[in-house]
mmCIF file of C-alpha atoms in Angstrom:
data_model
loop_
_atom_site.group_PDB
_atom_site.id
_atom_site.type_symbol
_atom_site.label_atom_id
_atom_site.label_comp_id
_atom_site.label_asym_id
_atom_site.label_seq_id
_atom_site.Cartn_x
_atom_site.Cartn_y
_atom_site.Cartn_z
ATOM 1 C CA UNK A 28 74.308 127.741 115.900
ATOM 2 C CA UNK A 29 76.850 126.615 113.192
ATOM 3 C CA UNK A 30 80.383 126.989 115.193
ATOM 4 C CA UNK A 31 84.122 127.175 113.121
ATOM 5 C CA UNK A 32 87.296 126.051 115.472
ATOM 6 C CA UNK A 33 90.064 127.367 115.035
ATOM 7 C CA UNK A 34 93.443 125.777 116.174
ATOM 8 C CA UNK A 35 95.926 126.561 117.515
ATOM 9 C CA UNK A 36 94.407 129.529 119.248
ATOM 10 C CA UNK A 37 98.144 131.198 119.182
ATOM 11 C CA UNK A 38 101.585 130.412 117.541
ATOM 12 C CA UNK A 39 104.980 131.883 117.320
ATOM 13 C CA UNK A 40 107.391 130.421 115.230
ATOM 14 C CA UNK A 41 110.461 131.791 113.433
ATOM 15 C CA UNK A 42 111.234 133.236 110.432
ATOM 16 C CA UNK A 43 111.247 130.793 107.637
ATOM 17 C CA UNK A 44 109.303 127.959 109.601
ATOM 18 C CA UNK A 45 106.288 126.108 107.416
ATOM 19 C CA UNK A 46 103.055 126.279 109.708
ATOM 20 C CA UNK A 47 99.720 124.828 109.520
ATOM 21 C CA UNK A 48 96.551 126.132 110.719
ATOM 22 C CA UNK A 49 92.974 124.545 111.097
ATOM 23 C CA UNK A 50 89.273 125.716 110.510
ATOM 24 C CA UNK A 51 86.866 122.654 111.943
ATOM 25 C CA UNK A 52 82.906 122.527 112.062
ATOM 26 C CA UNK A 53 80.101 119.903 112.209
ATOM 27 C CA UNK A 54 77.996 121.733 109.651
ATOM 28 C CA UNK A 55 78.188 122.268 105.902
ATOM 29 C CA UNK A 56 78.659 125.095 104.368
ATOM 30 C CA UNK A 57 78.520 126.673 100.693
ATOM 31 C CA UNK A 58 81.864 128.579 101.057
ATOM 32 C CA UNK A 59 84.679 129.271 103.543
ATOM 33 C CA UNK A 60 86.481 132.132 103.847
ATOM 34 C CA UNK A 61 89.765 133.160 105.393
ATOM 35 C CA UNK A 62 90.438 136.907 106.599
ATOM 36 C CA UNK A 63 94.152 138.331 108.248
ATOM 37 C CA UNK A 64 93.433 141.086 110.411
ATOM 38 C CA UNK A 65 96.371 143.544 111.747
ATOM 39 C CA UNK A 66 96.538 145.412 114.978
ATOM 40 C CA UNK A 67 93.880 148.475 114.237
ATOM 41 C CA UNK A 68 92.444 147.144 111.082
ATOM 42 C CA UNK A 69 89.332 145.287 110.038
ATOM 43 C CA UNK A 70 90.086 142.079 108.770
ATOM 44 C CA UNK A 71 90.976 141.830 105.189
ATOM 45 C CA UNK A 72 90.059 138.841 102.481
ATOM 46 C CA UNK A 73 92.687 136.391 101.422
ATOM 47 C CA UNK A 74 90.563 133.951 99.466
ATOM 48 C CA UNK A 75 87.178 131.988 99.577
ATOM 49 C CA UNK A 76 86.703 128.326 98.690
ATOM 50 C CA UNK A 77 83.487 127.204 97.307
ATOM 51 C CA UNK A 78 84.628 123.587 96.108
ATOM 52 C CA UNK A 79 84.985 120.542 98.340
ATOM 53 C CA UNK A 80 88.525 119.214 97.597
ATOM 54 C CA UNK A 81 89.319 122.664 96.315
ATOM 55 C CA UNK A 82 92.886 124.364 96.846
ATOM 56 C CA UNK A 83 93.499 127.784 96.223
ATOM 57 C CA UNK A 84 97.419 128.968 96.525
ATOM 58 C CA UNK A 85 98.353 133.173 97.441
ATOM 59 C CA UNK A 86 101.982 133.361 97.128
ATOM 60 C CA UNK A 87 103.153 131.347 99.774
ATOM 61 C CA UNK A 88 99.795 130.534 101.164
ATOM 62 C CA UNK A 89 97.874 127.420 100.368
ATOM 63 C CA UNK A 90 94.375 126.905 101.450
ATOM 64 C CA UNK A 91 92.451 123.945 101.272
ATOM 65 C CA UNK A 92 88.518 122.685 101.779
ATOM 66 C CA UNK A 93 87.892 119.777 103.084
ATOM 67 C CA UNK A 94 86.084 117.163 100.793
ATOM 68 C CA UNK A 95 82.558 117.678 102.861
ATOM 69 C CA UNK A 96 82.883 121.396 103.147
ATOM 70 C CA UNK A 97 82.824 121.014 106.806
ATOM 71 C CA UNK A 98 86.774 122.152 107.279
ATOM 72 C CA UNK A 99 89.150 124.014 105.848
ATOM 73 C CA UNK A 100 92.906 124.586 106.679
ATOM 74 C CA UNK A 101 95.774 127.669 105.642
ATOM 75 C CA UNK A 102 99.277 126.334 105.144
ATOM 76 C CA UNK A 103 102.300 129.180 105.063
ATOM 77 C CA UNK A 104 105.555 127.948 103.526
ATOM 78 C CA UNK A 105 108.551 130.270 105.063
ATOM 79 C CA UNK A 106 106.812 131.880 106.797
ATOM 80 C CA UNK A 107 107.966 136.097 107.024
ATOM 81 C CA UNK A 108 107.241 138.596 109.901
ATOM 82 C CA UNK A 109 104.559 140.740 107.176
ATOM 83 C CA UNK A 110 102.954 137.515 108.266
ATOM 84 C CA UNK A 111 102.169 138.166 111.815
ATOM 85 C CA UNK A 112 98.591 138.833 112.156
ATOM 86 C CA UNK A 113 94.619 137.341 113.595
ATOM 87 C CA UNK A 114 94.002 134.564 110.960
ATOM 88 C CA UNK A 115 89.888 134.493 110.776
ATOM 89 C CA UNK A 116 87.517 131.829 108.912
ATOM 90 C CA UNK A 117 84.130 132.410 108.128
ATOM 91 C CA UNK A 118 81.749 129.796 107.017
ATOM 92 C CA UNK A 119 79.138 131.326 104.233
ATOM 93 C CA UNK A 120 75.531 129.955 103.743
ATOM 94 C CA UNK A 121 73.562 130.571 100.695
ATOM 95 C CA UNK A 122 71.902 132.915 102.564
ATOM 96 C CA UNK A 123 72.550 135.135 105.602
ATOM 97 C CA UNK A 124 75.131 136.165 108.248
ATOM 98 C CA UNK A 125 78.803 134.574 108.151
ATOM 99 C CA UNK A 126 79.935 132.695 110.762
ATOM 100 C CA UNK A 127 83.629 133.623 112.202
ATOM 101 C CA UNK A 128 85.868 131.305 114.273
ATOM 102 C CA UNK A 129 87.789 132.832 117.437
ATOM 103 C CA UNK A 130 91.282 133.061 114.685
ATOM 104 C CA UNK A 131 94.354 131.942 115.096
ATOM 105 C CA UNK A 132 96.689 134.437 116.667
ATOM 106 C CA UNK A 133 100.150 133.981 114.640
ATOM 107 C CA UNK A 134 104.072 135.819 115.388
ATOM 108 C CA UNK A 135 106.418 135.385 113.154
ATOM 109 C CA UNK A 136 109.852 136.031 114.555
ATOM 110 C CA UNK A 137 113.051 137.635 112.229
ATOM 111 C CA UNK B 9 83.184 155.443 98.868
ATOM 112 C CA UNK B 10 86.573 153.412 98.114
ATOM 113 C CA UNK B 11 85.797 151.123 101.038
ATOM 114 C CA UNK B 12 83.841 150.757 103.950
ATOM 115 C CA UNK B 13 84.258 154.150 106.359
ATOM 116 C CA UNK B 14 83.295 153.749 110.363
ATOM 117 C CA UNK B 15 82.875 156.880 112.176
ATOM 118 C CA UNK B 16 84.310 157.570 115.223
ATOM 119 C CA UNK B 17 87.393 155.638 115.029
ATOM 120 C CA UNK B 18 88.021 156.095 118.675
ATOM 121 C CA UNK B 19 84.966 156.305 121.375
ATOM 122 C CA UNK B 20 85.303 157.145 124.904
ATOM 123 C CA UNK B 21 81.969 157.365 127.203
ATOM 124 C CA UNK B 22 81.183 156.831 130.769
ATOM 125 C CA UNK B 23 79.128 154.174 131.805
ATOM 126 C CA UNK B 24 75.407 155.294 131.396
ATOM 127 C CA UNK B 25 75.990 157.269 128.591
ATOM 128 C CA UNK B 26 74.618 156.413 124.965
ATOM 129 C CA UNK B 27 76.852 156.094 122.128
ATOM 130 C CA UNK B 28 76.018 156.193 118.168
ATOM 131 C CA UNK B 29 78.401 153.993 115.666
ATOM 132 C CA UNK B 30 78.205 155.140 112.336
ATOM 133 C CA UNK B 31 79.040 152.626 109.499
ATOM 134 C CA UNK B 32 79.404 153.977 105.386
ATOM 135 C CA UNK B 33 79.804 150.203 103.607
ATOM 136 C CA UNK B 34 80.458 149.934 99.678
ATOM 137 C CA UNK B 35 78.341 152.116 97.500
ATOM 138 C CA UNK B 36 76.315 149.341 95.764
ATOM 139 C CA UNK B 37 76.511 146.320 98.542
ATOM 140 C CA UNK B 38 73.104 145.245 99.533
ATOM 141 C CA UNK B 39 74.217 143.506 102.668
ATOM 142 C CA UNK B 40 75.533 145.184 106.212
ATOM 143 C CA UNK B 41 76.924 143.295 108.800
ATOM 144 C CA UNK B 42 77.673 144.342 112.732
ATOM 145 C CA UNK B 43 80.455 142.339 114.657
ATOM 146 C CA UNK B 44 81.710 143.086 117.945
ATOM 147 C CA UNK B 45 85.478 142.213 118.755
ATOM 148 C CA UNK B 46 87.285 142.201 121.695
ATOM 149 C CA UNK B 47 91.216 142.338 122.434
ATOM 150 C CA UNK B 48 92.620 139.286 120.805
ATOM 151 C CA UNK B 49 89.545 137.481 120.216
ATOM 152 C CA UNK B 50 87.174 136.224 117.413
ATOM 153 C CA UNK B 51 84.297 138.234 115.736
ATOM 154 C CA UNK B 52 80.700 138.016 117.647
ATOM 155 C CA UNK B 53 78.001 138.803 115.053
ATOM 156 C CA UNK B 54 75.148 141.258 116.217
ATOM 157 C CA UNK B 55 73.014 142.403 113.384
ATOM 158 C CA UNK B 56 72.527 141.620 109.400
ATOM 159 C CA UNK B 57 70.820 144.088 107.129
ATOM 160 C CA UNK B 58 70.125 142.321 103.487
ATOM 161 C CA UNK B 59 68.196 144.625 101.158
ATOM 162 C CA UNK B 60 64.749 145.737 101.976
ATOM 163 C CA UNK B 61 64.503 142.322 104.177
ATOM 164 C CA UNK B 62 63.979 142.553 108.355
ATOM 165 C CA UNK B 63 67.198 142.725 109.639
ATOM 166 C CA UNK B 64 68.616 139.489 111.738
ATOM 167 C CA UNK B 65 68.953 140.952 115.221
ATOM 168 C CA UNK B 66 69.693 137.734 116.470
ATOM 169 C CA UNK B 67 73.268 138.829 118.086
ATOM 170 C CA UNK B 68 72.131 141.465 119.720
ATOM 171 C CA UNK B 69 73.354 141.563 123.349
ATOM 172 C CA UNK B 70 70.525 143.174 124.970
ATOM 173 C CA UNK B 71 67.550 145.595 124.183
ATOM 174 C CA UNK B 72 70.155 147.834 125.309
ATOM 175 C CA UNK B 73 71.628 147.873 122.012
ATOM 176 C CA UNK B 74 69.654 148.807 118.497
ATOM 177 C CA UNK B 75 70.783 149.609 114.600
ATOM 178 C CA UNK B 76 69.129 150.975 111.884
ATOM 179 C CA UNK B 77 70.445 151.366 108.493
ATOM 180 C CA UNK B 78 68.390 154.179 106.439
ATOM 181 C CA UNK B 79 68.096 154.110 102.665
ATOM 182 C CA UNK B 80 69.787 150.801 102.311
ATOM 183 C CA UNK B 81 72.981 152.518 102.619
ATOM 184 C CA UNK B 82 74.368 154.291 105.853
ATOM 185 C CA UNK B 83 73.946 152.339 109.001
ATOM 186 C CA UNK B 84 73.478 153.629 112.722
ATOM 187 C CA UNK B 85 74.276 151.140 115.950
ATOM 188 C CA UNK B 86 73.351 152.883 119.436
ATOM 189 C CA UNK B 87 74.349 151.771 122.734
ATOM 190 C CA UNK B 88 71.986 153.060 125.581
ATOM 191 C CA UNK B 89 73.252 153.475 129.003
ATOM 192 C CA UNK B 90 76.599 151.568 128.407
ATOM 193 C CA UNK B 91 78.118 149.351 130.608
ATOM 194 C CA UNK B 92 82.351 148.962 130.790
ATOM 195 C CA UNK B 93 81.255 144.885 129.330
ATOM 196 C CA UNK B 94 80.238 146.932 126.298
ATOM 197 C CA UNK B 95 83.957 148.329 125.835
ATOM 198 C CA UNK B 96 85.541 146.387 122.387
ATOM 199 C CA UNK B 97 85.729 147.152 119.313
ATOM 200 C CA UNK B 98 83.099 147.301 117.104
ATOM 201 C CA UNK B 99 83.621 146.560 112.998
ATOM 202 C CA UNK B 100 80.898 146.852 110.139
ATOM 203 C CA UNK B 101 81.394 145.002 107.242
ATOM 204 C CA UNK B 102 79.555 145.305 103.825
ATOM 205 C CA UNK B 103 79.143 142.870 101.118
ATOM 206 C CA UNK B 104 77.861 142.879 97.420
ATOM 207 C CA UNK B 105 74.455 140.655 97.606
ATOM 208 C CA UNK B 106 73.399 137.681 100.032
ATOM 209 C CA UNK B 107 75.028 134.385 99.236
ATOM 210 C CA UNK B 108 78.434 135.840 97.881
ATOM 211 C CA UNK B 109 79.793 135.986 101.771
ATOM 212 C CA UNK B 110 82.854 138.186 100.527
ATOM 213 C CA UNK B 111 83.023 140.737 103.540
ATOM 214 C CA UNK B 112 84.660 143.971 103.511
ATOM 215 C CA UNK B 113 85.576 145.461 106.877
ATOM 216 C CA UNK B 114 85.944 149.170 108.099
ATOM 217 C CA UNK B 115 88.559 149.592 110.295
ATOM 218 C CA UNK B 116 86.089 149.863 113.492
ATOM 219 C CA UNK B 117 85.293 151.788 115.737
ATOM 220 C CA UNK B 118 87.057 151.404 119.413
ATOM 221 C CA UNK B 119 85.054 152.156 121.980
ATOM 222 C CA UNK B 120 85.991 152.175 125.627
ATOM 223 C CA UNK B 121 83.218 152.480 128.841
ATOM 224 C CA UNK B 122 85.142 154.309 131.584
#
């Protein structure tokens, strides 16, 4: 079983704070993925990254894939409350099922 | 369909009963995944349908629990004589072919074993 950590497992900062969060696994794979879920929704894309190295920016989101495409990590400049949410990364294989990470349970305070 | 549609939204049984999840992914999207989620926590896969392939039952639980998914579209997971452990939520996601891991979630379906 190819396992994704997540850390930290919670965090509640302010309004306007820069945070950091981490996607770690032993295995390889062919692309990561990170999903925000809300309170009663399914979790919704924000980007995949296919590329090791590669660095994708949303906004004030920047996501990066480690160089062996074994982690990945989602760094929020001033950060907002519309950020609050279950932060969720998923490691993709060629072929078959995605493998999710427990998420990273994030409050942003006004 | 505009996105992937679960059906109930909201389930409440008592424990023994059996309960049918329905699941409507993305008209087109050859791939149909089960997760189970529970309050606060991380997505535990159950089942994978790709095309006309044997599904990946792998997650499954227990024999307890089953899924079909008829014509390559709609999808069906039953829960026989639940158990209050079986209480979560339960999300389907769809995706467009094997390999492009893009998922696209419902909203699930909550279901609660009284």
């Amino acid at each position: 079983t190819q396992l994704l950590e997540q850390s930290p497992q919670f965090l509640s900062i302010q309004e306007g704070e820069n945070l950091t969060v981490y996607c770690n696994s032993s295995s390889v794979f062919s692309s990561l993925q990170w999903y925000r879920q809300e309170p009663g929704e399914g979790p919704v894309l924000l980007v995949t990254v296919v590329t090791g190295g590669e660095v994708k920016k949303l906004k004030r989101l920047t996501f990066q894939f480690g160089d062996a495409r074994k982690d990945s990590s989602l760094h929020i400049t001033a950060a907002q409350p519309g950020d609050t949410g279950l932060y969720l990364c998923a490691g993709g294989r060629n072929a078959g099922k995605s493998t999710f990470g427990d998420g990273t349970t994030l409050t942003v305070k006004p | 369909g505009a996105g992937v549609s679960q059906s109930p939204s909201n389930k409440v049984t008592e424990k023994g009963k059996d309960v049918e999840l329905r699941c409507d992914p993305i008209s087109g999207h050859t791939a149909l995944y089960w997760y189970r989620q529970s309050l606060g926590q991380g997505l535990e896969f159950l089942i994978y349908f790709q095309g006309n392939s044997a599904p990946d039952k792998s997650g499954l639980p227990s024999d307890r629990f089953s899924a079909e998914r008829t014509g390559g579209s709609v999808s069906t997971l039953t829960i026989q004589r639940t158990q209050q452990e079986d209480s979560a939520v339960y999300l389907c996601a769809s995706s467009p072919r094997t390999g492009n891991e893009k998922l696209f979630f419902g909203s699930g379906t909550q279901l609660s074993v009284l």
